[in-house]
PDB file of C-alpha atoms and ligand atoms in Angstrom:
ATOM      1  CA  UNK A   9     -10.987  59.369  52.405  1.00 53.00           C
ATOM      2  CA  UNK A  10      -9.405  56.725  50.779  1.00 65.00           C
ATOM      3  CA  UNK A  11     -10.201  52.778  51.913  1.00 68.00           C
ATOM      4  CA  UNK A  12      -7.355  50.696  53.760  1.00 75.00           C
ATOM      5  CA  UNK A  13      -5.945  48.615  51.448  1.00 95.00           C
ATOM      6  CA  UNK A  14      -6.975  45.716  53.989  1.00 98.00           C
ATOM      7  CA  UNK A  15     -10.279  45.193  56.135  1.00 98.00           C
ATOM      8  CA  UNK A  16     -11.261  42.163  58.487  1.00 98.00           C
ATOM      9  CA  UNK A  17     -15.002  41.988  59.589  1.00 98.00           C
ATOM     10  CA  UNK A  18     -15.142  39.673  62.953  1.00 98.00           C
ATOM     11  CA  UNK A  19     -16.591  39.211  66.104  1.00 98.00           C
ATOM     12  CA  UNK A  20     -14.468  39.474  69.406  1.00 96.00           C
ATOM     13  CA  UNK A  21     -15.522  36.289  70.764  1.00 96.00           C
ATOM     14  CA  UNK A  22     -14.902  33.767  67.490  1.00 97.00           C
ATOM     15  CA  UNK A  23     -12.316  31.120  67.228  1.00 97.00           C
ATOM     16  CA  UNK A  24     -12.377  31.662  63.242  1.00 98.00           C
ATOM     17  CA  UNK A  25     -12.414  35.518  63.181  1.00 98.00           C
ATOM     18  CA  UNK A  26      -8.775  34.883  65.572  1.00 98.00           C
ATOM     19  CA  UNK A  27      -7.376  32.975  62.896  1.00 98.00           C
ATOM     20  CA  UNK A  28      -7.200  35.329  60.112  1.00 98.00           C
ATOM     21  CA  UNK A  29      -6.358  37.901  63.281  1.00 98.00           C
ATOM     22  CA  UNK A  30      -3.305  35.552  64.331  1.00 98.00           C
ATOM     23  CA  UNK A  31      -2.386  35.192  60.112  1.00 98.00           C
ATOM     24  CA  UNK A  32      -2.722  39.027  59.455  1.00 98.00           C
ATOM     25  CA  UNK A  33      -0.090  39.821  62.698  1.00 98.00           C
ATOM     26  CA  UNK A  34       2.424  36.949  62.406  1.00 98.00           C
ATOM     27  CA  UNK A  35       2.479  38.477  58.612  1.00 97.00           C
ATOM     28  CA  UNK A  36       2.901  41.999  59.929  1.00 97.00           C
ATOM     29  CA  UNK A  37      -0.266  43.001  57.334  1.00 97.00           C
ATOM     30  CA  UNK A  38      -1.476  46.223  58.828  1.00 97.00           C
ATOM     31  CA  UNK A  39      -5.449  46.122  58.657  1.00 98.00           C
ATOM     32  CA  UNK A  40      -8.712  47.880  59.929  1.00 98.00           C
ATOM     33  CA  UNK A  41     -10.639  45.815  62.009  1.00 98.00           C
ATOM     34  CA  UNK A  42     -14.285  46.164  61.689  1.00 98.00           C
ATOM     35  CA  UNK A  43     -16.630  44.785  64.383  1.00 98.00           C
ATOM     36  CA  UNK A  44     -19.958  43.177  63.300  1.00 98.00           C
ATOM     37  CA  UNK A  45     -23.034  42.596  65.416  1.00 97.00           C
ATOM     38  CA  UNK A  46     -23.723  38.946  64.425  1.00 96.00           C
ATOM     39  CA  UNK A  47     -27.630  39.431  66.049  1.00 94.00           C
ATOM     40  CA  UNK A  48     -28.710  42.241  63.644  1.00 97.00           C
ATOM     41  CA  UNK A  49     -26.204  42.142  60.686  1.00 98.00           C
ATOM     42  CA  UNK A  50     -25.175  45.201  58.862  1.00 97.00           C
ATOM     43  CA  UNK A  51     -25.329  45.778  54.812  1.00 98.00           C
ATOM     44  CA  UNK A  52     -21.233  45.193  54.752  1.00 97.00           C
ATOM     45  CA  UNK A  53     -21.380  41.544  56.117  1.00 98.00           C
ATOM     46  CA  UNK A  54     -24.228  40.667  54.166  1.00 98.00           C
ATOM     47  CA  UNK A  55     -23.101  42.162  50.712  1.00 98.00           C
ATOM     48  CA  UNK A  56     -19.333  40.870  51.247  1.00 98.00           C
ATOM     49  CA  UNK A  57     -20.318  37.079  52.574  1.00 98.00           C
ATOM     50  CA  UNK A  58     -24.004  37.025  50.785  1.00 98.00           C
ATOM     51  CA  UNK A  59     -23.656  33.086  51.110  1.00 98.00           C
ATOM     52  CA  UNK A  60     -23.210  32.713  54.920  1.00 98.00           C
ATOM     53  CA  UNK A  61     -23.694  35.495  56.412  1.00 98.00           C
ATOM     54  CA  UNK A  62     -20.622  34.894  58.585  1.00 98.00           C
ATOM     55  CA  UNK A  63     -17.752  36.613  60.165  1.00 98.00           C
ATOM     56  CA  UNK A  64     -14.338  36.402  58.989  1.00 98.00           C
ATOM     57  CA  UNK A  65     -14.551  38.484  55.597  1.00 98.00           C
ATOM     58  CA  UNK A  66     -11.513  39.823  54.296  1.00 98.00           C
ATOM     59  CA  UNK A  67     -11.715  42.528  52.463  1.00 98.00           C
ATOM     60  CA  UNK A  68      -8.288  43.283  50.052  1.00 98.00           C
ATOM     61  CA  UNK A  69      -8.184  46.263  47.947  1.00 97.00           C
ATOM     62  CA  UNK A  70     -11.881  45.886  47.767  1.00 96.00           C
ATOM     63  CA  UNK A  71     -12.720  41.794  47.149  1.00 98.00           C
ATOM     64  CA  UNK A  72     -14.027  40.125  50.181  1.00 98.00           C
ATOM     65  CA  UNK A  73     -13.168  36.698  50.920  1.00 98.00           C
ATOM     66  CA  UNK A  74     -14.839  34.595  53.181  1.00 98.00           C
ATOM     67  CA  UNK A  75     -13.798  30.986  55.305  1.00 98.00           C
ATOM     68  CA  UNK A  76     -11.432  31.246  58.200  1.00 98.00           C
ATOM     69  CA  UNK A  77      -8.908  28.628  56.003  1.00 98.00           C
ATOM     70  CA  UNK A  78      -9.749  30.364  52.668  1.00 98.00           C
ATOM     71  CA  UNK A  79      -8.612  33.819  54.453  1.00 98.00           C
ATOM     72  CA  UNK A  80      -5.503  31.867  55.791  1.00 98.00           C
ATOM     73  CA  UNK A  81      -4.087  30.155  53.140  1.00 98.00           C
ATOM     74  CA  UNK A  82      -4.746  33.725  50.660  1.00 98.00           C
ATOM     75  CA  UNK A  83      -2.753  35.396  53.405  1.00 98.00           C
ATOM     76  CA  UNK A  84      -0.160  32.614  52.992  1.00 98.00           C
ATOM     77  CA  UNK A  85       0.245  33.165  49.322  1.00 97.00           C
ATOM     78  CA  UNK A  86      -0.211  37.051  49.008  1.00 97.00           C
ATOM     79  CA  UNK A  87       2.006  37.575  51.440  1.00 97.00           C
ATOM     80  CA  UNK A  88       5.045  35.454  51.567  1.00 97.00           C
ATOM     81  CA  UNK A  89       7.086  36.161  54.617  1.00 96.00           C
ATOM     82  CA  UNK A  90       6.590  33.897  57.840  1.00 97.00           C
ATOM     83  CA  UNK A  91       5.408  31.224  55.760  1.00 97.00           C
ATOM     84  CA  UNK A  92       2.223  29.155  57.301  1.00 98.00           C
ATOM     85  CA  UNK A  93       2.085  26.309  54.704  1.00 98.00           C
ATOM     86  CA  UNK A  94       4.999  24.049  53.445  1.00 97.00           C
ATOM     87  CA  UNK A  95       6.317  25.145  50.020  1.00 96.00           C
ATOM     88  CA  UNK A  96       6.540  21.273  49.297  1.00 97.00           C
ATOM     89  CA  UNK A  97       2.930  19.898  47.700  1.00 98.00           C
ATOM     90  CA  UNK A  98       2.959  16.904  49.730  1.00 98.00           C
ATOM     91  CA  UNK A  99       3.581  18.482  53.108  1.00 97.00           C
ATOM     92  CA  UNK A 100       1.047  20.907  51.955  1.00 97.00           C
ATOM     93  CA  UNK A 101      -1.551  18.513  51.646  1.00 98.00           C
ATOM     94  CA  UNK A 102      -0.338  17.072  54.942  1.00 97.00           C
ATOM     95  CA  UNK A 103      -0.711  20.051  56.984  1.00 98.00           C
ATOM     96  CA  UNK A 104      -4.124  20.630  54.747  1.00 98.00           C
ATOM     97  CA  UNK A 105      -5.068  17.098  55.991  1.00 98.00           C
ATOM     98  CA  UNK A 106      -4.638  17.779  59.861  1.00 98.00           C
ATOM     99  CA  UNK A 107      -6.401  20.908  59.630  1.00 98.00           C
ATOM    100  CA  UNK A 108      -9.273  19.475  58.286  1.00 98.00           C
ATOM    101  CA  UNK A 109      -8.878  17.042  60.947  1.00 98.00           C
ATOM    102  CA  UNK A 110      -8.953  19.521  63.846  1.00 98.00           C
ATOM    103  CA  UNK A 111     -12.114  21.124  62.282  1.00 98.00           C
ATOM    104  CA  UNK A 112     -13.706  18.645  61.709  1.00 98.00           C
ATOM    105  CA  UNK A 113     -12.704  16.270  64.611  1.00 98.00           C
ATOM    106  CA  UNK A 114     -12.416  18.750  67.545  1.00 98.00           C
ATOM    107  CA  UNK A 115     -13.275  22.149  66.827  1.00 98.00           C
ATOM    108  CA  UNK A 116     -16.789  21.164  65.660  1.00 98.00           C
ATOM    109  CA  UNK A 117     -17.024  18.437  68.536  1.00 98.00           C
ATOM    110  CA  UNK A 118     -16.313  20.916  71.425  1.00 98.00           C
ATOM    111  CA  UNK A 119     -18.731  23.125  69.612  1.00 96.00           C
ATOM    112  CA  UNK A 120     -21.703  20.006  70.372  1.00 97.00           C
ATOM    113  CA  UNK A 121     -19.832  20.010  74.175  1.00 97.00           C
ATOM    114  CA  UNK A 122     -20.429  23.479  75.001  1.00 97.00           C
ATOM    115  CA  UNK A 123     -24.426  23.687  74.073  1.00 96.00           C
ATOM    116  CA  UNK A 124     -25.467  19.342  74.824  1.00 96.00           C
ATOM    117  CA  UNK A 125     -26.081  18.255  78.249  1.00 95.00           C
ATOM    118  CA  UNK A 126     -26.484  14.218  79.988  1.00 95.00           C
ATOM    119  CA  UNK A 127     -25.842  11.247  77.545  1.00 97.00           C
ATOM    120  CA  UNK A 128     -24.647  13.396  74.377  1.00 96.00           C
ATOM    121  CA  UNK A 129     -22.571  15.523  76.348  1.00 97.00           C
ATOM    122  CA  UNK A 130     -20.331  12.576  77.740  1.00 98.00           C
ATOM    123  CA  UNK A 131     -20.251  11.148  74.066  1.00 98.00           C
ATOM    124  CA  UNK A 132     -19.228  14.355  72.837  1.00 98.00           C
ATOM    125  CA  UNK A 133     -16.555  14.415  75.326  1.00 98.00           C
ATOM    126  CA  UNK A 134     -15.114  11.484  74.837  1.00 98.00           C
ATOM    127  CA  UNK A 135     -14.612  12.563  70.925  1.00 98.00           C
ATOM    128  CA  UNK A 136     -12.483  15.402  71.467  1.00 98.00           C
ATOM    129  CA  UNK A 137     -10.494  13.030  73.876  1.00 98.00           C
ATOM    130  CA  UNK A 138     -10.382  11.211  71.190  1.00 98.00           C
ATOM    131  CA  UNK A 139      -9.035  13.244  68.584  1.00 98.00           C
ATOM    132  CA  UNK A 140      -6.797  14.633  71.426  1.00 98.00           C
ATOM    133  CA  UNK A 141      -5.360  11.619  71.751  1.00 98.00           C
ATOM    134  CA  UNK A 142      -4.461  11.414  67.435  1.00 98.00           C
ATOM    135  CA  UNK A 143      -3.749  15.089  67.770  1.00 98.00           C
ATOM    136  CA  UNK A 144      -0.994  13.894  71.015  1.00 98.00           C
ATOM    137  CA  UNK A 145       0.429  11.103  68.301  1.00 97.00           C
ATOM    138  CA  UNK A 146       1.427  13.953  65.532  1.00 97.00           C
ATOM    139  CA  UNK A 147       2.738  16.267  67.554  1.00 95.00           C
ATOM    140  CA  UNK A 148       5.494  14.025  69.049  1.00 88.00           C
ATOM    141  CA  UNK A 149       8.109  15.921  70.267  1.00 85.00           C
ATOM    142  CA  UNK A 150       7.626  18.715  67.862  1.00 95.00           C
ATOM    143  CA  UNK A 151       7.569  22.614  69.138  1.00 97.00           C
ATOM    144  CA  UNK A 152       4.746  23.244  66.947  1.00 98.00           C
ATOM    145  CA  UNK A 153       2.652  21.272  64.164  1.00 97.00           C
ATOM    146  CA  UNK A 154       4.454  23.605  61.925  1.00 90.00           C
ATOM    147  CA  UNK A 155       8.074  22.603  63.014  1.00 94.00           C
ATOM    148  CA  UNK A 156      10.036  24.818  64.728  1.00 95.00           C
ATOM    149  CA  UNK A 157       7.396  27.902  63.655  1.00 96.00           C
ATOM    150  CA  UNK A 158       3.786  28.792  64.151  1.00 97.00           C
ATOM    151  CA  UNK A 159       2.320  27.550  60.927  1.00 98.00           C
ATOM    152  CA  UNK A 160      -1.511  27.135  59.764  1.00 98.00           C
ATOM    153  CA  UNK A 161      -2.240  23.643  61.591  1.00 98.00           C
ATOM    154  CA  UNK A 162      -1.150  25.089  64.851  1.00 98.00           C
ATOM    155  CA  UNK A 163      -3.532  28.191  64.076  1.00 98.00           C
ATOM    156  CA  UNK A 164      -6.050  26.208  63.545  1.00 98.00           C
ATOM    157  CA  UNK A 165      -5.965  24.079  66.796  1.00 98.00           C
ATOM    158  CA  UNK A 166      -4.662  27.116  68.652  1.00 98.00           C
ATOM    159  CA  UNK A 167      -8.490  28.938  68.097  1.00 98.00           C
ATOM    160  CA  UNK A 168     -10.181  26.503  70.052  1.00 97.00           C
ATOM    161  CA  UNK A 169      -7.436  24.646  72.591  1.00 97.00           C
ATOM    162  CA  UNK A 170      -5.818  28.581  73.429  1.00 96.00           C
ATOM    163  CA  UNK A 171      -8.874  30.319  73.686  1.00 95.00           C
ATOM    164  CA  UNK A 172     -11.693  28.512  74.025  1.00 97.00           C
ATOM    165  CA  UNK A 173     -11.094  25.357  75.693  1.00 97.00           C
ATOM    166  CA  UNK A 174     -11.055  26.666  79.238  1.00 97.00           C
ATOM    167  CA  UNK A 175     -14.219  28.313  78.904  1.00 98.00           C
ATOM    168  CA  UNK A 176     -16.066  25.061  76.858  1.00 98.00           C
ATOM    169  CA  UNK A 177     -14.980  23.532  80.599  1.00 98.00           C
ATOM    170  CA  UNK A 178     -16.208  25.987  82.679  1.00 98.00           C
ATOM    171  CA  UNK A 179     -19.661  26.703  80.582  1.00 98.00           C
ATOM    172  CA  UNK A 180     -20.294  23.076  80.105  1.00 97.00           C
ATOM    173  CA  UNK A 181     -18.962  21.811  83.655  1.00 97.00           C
ATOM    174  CA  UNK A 182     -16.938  19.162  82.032  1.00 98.00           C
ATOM    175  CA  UNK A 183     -13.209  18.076  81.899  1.00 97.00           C
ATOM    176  CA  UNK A 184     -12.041  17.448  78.412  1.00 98.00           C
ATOM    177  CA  UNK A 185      -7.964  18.103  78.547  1.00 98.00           C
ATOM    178  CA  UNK A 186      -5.410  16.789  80.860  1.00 97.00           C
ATOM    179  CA  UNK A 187      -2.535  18.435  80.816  1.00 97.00           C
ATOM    180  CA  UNK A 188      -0.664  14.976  82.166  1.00 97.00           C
ATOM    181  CA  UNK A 189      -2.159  12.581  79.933  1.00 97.00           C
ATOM    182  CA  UNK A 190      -1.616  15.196  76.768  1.00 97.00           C
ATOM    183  CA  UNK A 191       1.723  16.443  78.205  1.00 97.00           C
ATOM    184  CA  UNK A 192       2.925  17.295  73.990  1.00 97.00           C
ATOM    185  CA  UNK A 193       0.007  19.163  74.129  1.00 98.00           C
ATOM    186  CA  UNK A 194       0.040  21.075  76.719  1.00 97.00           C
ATOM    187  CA  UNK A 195       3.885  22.118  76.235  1.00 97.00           C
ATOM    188  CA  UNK A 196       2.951  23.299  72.661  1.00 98.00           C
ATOM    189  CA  UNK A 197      -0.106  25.207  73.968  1.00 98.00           C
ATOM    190  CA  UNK A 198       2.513  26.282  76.095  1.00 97.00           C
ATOM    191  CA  UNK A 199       4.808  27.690  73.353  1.00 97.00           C
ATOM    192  CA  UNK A 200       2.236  28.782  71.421  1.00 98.00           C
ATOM    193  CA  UNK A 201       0.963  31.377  73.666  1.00 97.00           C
ATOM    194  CA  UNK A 202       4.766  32.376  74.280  1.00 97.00           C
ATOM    195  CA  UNK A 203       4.804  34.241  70.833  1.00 97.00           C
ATOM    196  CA  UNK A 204       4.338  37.582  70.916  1.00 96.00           C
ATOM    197  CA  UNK A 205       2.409  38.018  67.977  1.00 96.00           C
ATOM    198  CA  UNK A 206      -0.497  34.953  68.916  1.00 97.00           C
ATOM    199  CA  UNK A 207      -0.503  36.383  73.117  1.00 96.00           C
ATOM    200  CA  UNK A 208      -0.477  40.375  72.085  1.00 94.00           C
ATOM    201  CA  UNK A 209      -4.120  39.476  70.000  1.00 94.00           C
ATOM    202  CA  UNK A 210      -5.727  36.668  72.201  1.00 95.00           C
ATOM    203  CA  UNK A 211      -9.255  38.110  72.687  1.00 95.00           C
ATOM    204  CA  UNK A 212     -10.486  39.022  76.020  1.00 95.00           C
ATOM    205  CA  UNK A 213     -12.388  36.116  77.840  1.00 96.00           C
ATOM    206  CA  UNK A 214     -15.213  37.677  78.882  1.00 97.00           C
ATOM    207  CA  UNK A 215     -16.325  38.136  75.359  1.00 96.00           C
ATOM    208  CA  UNK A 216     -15.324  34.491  74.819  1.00 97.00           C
ATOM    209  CA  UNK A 217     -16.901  33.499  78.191  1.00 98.00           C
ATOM    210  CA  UNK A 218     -20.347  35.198  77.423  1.00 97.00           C
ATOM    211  CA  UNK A 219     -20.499  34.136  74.056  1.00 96.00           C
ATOM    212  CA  UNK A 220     -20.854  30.152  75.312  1.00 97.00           C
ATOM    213  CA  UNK A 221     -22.854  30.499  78.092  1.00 98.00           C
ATOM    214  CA  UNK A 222     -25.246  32.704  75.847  1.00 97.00           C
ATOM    215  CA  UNK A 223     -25.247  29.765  73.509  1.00 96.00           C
ATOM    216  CA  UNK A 224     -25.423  26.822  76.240  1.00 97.00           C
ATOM    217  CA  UNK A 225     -28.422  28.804  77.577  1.00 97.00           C
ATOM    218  CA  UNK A 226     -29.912  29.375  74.362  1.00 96.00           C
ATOM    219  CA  UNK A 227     -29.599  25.913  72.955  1.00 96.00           C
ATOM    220  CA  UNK A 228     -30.616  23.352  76.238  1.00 96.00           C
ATOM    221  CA  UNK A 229     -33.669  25.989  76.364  1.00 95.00           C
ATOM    222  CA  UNK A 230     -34.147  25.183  73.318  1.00 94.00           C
ATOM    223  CA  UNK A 231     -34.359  20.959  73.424  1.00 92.00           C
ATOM    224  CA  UNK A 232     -36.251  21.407  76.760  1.00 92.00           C
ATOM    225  CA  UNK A 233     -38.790  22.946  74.966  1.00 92.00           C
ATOM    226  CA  UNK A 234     -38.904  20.592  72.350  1.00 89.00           C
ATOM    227  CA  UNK A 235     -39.135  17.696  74.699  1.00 87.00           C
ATOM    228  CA  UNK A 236     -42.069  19.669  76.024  1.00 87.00           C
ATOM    229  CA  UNK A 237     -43.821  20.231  72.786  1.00 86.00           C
ATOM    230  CA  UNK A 238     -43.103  16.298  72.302  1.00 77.00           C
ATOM    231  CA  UNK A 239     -45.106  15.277  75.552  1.00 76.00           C
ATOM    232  CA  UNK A 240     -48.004  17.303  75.133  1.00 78.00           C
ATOM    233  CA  UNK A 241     -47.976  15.695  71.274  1.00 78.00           C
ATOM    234  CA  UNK A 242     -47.789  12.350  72.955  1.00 68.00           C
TER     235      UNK A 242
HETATM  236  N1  GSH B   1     -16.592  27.916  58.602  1.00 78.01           N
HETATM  237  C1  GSH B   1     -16.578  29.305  58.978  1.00 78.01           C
HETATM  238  C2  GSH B   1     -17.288  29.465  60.304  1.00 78.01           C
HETATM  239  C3  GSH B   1     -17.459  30.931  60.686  1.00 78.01           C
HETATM  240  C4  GSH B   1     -18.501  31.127  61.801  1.00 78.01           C
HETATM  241  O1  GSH B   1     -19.208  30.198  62.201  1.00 78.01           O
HETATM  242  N2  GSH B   1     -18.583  32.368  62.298  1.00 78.01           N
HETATM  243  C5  GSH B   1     -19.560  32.704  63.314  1.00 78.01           C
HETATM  244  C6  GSH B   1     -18.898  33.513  64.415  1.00 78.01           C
HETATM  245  S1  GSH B   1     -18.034  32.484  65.542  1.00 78.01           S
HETATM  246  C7  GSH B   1     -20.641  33.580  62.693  1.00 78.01           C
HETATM  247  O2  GSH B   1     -20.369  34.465  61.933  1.00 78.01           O
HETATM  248  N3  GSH B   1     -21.900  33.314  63.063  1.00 78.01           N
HETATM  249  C8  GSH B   1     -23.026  34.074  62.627  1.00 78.01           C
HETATM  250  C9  GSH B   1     -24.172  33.199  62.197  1.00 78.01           C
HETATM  251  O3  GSH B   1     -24.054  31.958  62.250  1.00 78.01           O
HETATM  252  O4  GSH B   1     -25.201  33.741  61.799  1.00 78.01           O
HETATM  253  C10 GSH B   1     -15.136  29.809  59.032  1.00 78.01           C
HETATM  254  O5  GSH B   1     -14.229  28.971  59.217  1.00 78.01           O
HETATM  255  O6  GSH B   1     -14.899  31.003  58.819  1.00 78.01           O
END
């Protein structure tokens, strides 16, 4: 049997796996999906992202590639319809810019939300409000970061503010968006989940929803035992 032409290894809960997901539909790329257990990783995942380890991989006509943006922007250039990037260099640096910024400046910092309690978890919080805030500031009036179409930016954010956000608040019993004070926000979240393409593969939030309280268990059991190990060191 021959191999699809196109392969994605993921994970149904991640934000990054639903970004070369979201790429691969608005494109209309047909693919096989491939599931990976992230706890005992298989011989595929480990040959095809020997580096991290990690899930996205896609696989065309046989090369893997690896890096939720790195899948993305390939996508972009192999296949050129529903562009996600501007043609023009400077707004492609631009939009390279901002998604660096929502990695970097939100994505990561709701990561540190979802598994920090007390103290940290308030200072985390008030990061993502900040970049929020920045994030509030570019958008403007704008239907989307990518103008008047989805483009990579708004893929980007979309992974953690469409389908992760709510649970972060629920797992980590805080409030980090409000939907008044980011009104731009919230009407392009809005929007967003309008398109067909993005709302017919949003993952299911259960898998979402017991993939962050697994890891808010996991992690606070971990510094509680740390702090233990620290007393009895004195
Ligand atoms: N920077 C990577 C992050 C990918 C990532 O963290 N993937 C997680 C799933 S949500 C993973 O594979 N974790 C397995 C591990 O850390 O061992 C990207 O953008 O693709």
């Amino acid at each position: 049997m021959s191999m699809p032409e196109v392969r994605l290894l993921g994970a149904k809960h991640s934000p990054y796996v639903q970004r070369a997901k979201w790429a691969l539909k608005l494109k209309g790329v047909e693919y096989e999906y491939q599931e990976q257990d992230l706890l005992k990783k298989g011989p595929v995942l480990v040959q095809c992202n020997p580096i991290h380890k990690k899930v996205p991989v896609l696989i065309h006509n046989g090369k893997p590639i690896a890096e939720s943006f790195i899948i993305v922007e390939y996508l972009d250039e192999t296949w050129k319809n529903h562009p996600l990037l501007p043609r023009d260099s400077y707004q492609r640096a631009m939009t390279r810019f901002w998604a660096k910024f929502v990695e970097e400046k939100f994505t990561e910092v709701m990561q540190q939300v979802v598994i920090v309690d007390g103290e940290n978890q308030e200072k985390e919080v008030n990061n993502a409000k900040e970049a929020l805030e920045i994030l509030e500031g570019e958008l403007k009036g704008n239907k989307f970061f990518g103008g008047e179409n989805v483009g990579f930016v708004d893929i980007v954010l979309g992974s953690i503010i469409s389908v992760c956000l709510d649970v972060i608040e629920e797992v980590g019993c805080v409030k980090v968006f409000d939907s008044q004070k980011f009104s731009y926000l919230a009407k392009w979240n809005a929007n967003f989940l309008e398109i067909p393409a993005i709302k017919e593969t949003l993952p299911e939030r259960e898998h979402v929803l017991r993939y962050f309280s697994r890891a808010r268990r996991f992690n606070l059991a971990m510094a509680a035992k740390k702090r233990r190990v620290k007393l009895l060191d004195g």
